[in-house]
Short mmCIF file of C-alpha atoms in Angstrom, two decimals:
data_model
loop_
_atom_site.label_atom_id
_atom_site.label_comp_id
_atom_site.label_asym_id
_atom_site.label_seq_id
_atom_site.Cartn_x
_atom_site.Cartn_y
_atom_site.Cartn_z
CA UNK A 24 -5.52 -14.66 -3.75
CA UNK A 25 -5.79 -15.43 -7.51
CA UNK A 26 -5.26 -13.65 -10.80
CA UNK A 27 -8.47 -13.30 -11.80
CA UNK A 28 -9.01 -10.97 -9.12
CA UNK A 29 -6.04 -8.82 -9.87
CA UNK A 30 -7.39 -9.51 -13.60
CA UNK A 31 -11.03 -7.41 -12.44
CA UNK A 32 -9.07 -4.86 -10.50
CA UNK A 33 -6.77 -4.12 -13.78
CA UNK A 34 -10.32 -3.44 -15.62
CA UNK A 35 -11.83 -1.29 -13.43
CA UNK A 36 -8.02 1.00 -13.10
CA UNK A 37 -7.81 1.17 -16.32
CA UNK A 38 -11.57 2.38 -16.70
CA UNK A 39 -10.60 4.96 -14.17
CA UNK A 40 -7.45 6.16 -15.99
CA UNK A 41 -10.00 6.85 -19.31
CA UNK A 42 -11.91 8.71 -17.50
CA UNK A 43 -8.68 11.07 -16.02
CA UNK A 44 -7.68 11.19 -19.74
CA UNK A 45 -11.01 12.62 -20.54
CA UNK A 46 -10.40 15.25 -18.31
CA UNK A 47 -6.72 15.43 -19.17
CA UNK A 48 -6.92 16.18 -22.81
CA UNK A 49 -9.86 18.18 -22.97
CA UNK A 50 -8.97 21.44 -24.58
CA UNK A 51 -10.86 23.90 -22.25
CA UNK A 52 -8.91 22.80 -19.33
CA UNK A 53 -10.07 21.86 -15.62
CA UNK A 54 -10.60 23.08 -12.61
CA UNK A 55 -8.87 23.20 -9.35
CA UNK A 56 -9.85 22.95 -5.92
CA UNK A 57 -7.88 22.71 -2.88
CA UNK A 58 -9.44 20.46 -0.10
CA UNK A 59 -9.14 21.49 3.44
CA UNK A 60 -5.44 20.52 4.00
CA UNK A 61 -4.64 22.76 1.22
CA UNK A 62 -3.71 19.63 -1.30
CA UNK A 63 -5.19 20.04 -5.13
CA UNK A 64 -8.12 18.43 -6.27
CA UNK A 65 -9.54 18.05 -9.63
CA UNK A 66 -12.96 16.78 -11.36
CA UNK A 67 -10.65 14.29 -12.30
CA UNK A 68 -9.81 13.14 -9.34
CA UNK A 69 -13.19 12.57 -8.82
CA UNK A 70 -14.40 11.14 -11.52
CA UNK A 71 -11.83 8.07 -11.04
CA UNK A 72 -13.15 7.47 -7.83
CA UNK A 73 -16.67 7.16 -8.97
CA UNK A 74 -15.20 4.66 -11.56
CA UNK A 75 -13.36 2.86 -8.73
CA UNK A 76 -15.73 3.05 -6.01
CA UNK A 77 -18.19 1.24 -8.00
CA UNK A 78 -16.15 -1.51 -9.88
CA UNK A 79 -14.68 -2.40 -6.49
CA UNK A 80 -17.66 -3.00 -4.57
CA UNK A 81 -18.97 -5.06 -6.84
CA UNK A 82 -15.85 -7.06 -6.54
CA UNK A 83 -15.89 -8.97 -3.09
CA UNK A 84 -19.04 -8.31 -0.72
CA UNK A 85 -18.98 -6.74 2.44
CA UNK A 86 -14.94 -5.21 1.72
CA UNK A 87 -14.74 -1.73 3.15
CA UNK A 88 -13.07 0.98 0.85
CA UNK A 89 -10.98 4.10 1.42
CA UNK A 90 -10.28 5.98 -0.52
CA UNK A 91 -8.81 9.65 -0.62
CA UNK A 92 -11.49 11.14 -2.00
CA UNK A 93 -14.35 9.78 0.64
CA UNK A 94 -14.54 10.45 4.54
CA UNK A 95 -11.83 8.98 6.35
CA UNK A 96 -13.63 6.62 9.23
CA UNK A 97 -12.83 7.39 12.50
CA UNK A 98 -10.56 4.40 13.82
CA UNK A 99 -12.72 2.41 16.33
CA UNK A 100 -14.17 1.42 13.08
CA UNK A 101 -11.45 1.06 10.89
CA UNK A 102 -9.88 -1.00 13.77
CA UNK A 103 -12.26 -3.54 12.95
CA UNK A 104 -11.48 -3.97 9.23
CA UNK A 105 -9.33 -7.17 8.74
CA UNK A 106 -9.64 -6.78 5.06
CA UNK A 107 -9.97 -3.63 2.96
CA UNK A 108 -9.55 -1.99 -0.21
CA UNK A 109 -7.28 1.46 -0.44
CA UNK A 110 -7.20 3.94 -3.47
CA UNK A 111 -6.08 6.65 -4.44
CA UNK A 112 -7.63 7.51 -7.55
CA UNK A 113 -5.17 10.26 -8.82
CA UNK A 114 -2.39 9.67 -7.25
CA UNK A 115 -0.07 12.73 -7.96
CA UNK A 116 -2.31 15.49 -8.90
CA UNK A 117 0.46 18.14 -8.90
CA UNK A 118 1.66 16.51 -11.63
CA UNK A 119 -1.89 16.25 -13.65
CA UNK A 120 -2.05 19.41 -13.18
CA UNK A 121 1.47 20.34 -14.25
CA UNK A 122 0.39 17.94 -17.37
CA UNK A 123 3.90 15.84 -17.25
CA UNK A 124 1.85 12.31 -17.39
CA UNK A 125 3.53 11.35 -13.83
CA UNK A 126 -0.13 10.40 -12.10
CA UNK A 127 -1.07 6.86 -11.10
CA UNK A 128 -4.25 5.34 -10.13
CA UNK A 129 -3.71 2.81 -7.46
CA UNK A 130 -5.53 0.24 -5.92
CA UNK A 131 -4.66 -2.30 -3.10
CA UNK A 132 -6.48 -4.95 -0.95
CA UNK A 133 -4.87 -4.47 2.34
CA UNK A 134 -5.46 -7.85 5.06
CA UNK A 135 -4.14 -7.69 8.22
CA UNK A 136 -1.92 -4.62 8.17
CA UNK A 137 -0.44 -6.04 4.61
CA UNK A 138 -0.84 -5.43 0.87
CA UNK A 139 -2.00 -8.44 -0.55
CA UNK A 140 -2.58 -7.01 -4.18
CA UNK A 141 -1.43 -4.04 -5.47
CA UNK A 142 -2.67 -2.09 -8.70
CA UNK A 143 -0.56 0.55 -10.42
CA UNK A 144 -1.70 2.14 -13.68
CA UNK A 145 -0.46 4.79 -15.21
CA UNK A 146 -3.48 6.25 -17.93
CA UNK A 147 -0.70 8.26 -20.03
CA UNK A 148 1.41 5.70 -20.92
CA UNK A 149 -1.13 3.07 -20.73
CA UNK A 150 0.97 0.88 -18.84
CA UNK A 151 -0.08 -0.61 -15.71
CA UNK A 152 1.99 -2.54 -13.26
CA UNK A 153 0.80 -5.42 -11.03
CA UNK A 154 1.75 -7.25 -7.37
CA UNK A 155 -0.06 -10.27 -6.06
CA UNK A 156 1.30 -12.15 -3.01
CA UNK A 157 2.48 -15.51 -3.89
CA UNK A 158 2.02 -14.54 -7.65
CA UNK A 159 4.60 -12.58 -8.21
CA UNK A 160 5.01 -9.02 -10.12
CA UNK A 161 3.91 -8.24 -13.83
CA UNK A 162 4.08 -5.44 -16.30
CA UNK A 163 0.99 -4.66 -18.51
CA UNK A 164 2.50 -2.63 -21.69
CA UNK A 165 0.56 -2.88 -25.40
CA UNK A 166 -1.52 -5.23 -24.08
CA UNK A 167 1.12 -7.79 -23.29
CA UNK A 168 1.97 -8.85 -19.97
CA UNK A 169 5.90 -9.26 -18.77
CA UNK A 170 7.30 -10.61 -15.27
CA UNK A 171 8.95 -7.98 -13.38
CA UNK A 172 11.40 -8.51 -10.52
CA UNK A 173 14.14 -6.27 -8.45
CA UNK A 174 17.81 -6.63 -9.35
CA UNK A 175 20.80 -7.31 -7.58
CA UNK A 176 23.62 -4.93 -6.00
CA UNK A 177 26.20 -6.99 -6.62
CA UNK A 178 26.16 -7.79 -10.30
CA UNK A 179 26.25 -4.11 -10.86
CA UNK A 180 29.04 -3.41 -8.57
CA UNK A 181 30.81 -5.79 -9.71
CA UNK A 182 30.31 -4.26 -13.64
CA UNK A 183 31.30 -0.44 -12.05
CA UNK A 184 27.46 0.46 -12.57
CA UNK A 185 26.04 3.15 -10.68
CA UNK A 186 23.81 2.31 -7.43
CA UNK A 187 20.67 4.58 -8.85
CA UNK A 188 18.25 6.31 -6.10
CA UNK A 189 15.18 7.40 -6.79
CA UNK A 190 13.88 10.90 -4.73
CA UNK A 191 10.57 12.65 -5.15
CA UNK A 192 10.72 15.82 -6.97
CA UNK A 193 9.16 17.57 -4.37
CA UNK A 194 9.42 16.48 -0.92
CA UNK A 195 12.76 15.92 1.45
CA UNK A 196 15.55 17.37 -1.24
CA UNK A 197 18.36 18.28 1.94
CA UNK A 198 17.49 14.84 3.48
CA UNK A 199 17.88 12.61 0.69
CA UNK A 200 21.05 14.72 -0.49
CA UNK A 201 22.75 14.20 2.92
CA UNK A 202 22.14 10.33 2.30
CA UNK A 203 23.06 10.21 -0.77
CA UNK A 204 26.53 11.35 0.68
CA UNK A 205 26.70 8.48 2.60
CA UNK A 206 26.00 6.24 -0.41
CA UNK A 207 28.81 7.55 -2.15
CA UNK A 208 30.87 6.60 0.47
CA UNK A 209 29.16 3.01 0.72
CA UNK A 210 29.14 2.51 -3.04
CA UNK A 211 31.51 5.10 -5.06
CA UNK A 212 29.39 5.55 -7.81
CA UNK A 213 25.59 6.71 -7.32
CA UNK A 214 22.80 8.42 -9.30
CA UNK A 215 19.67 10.30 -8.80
CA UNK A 216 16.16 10.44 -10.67
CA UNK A 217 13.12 12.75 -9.31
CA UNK A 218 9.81 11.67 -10.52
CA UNK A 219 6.05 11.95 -9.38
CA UNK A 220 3.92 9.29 -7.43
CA UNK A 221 4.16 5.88 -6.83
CA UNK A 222 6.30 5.12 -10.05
CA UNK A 223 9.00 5.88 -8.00
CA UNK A 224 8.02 2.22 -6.24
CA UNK A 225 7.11 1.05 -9.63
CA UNK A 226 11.50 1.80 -10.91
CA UNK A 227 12.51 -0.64 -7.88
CA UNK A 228 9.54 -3.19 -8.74
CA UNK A 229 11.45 -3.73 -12.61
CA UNK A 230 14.77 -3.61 -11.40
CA UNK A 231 15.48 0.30 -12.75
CA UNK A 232 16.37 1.56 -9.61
CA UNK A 233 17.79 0.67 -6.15
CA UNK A 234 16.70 2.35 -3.62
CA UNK A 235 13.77 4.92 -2.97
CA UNK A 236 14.06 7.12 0.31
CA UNK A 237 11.08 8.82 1.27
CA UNK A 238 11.65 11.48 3.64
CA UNK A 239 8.63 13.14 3.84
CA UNK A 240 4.88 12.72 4.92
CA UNK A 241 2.98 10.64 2.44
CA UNK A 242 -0.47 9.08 3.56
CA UNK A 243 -1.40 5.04 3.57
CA UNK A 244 -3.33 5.34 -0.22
CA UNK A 245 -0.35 6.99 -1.54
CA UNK A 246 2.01 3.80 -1.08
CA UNK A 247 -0.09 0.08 -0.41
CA UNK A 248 -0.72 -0.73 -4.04
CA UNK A 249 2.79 -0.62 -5.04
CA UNK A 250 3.93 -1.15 -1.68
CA UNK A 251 2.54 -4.57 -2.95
CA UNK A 252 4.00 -4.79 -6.66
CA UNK A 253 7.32 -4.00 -4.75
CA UNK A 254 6.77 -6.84 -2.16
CA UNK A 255 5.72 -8.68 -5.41
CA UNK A 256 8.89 -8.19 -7.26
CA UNK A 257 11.05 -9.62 -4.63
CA UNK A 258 11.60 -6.21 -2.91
CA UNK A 259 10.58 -4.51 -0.06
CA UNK A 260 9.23 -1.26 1.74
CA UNK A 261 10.32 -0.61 5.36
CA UNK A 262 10.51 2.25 7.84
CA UNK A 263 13.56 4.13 9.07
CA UNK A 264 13.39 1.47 11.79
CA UNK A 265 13.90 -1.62 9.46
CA UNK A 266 10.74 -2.86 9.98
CA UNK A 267 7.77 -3.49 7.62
CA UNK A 268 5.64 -0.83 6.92
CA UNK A 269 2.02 -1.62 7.60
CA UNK A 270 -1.63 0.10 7.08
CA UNK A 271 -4.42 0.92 9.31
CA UNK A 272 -2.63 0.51 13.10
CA UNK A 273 -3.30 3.99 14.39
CA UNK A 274 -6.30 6.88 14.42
CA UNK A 275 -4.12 8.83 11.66
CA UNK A 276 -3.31 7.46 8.10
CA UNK A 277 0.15 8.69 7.70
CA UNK A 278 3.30 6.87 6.93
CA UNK A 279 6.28 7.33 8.75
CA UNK A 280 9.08 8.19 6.71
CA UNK A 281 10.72 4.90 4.64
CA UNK A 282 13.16 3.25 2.50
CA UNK A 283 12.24 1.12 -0.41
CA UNK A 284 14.70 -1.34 -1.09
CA UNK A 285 15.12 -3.49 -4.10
CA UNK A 286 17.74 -6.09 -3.44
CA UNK A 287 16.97 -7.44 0.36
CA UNK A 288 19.65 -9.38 0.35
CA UNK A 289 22.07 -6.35 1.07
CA UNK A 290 22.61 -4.91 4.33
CA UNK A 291 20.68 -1.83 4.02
CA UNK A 292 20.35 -1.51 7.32
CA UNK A 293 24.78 -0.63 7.63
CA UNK A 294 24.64 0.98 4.71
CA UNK A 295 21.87 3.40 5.53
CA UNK A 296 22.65 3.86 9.39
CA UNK A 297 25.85 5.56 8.25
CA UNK A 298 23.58 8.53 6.86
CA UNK A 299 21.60 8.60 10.50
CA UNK A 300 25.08 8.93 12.40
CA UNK A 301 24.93 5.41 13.62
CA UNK A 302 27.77 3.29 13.84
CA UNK A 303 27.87 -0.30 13.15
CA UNK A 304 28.52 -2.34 16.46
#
């Protein structure tokens, strides 16, 4: 894996976010369809994946692509993809829609079960945010690209800082209050912030936020690109069981409920079993 490569897919996001902007700021307004599990879709949503669909296959030959917008393979075949691109083009269409800026375009090259490379731009803002394995995490802002990496429990303990969750704004409210119980107990001192897609990986990746529980459905194109900045930044995302949460193992593409951790090096797994009821041996 190389940075040119994460270089091209950078390009071809940020190609994609102009052409959700186009749709975004256009003073007529859009259109809204709802797809047959009910979720929104837009012409925006669309258009991105055009943008993507075509940039990325002109990337590396022969790499399969799913995306959220295109039929979902059944899985004999998918079972047969070692390495693949995921995207979700516009990720967090409620909020498009809503017009509050929190939408993502994301793009990840999944190999064996893993994010290799993660892409995470966000078209308002302009910012975009970047994971390669073995490279390490970066920030794209003005143009300018910055390191980015998870920080450490400790050091704010130690300083009386708060331990800061992030939730979604939406899904899992009674669940991720009833933990955040327990953290109080664990910690003394925590905070909350609610915000829309995958920036709520994104706040872990650069070390603004500790822990994001996700206690609600969310599909596989909706967390492997930054899955991967996270995993990037020194971080990681794992399932209610502690283990590693992977992509394309089973007919369905949705995630089991998980925890994204920034700083691995404390023992989530006490911390957060004391929420589930379960006490340490």
């Amino acid at each position: 894996m190389n940075k040119l490569l994460a270089d091209q897919v950078v390009s071809i996001c940020k190609e994609a976010g102009a052409a959700i902007l186009e749709v975004y700021h256009r003073e007529s307004g859009f259109d809204v369809e709802s797809k047959s599990d009910d979720s929104p879709v837009t012409e925006a949503d669309l258009a991105a994946h055009r943008v993507l669909i075509a940039g990325l296959e002109s990337l590396v030959e022969r790499t399969p692509i799913l995306s959220e917008e295109s039929e979902l393979p059944d899985y004999q075949q998918r079972s047969q993809w070692s390495r693949y691109w995921i995207i979700d083009p516009l990720d967090g269409t409620k909020e498009f829609i809503n017009r509050n800026g929190e939408y993502t375009v994301n793009v990840a090259l999944v190999e064996n079960g893993l994010p290799i490379l993660g892409v995470v731009h966000v078209p308002v803002l302009d910012i975009t945010y970047v994971g390669v394995a073995g490279l390490g995490a970066w920030k794209i802002e003005q143009g300018k690209e910055s390191f980015i990496q998870i920080r450490t429990l400790d050091s704010r303990v130690d300083q009386g800082l708060p331990i800061e969750v992030v939730a979604s704004r939406r899904h899992g409210a009674q669940e991720v209050e009833d933990m955040i119980d327990a953290l109080t107990q664990a910690f003394g001192n925590v905070t909350t912030k609610s915000m829309g897609s995958s920036l709520k990986l994104c706040l872990i990746a650069e070390g603004k936020a500790d822990l994001y529980p996700r206690l609600a459905l969310t599909s596989e194109w909706d967390t492997a690109a930054a899955q991967a900045v996270v995993e990037a930044a020194g971080g990681r995302v794992m399932t209610t069981e502690f283990e590693t949460l992977k992509y394309n193992t089973k007919d369905n593409i949705l995630n089991p409920f998980f925890f994204v951790i920034g700083d691995t090096g404390h023992a989530w797994d006490e911390t957060l079993n004391q929420w589930r009821g379960i006490s340490p041996e």
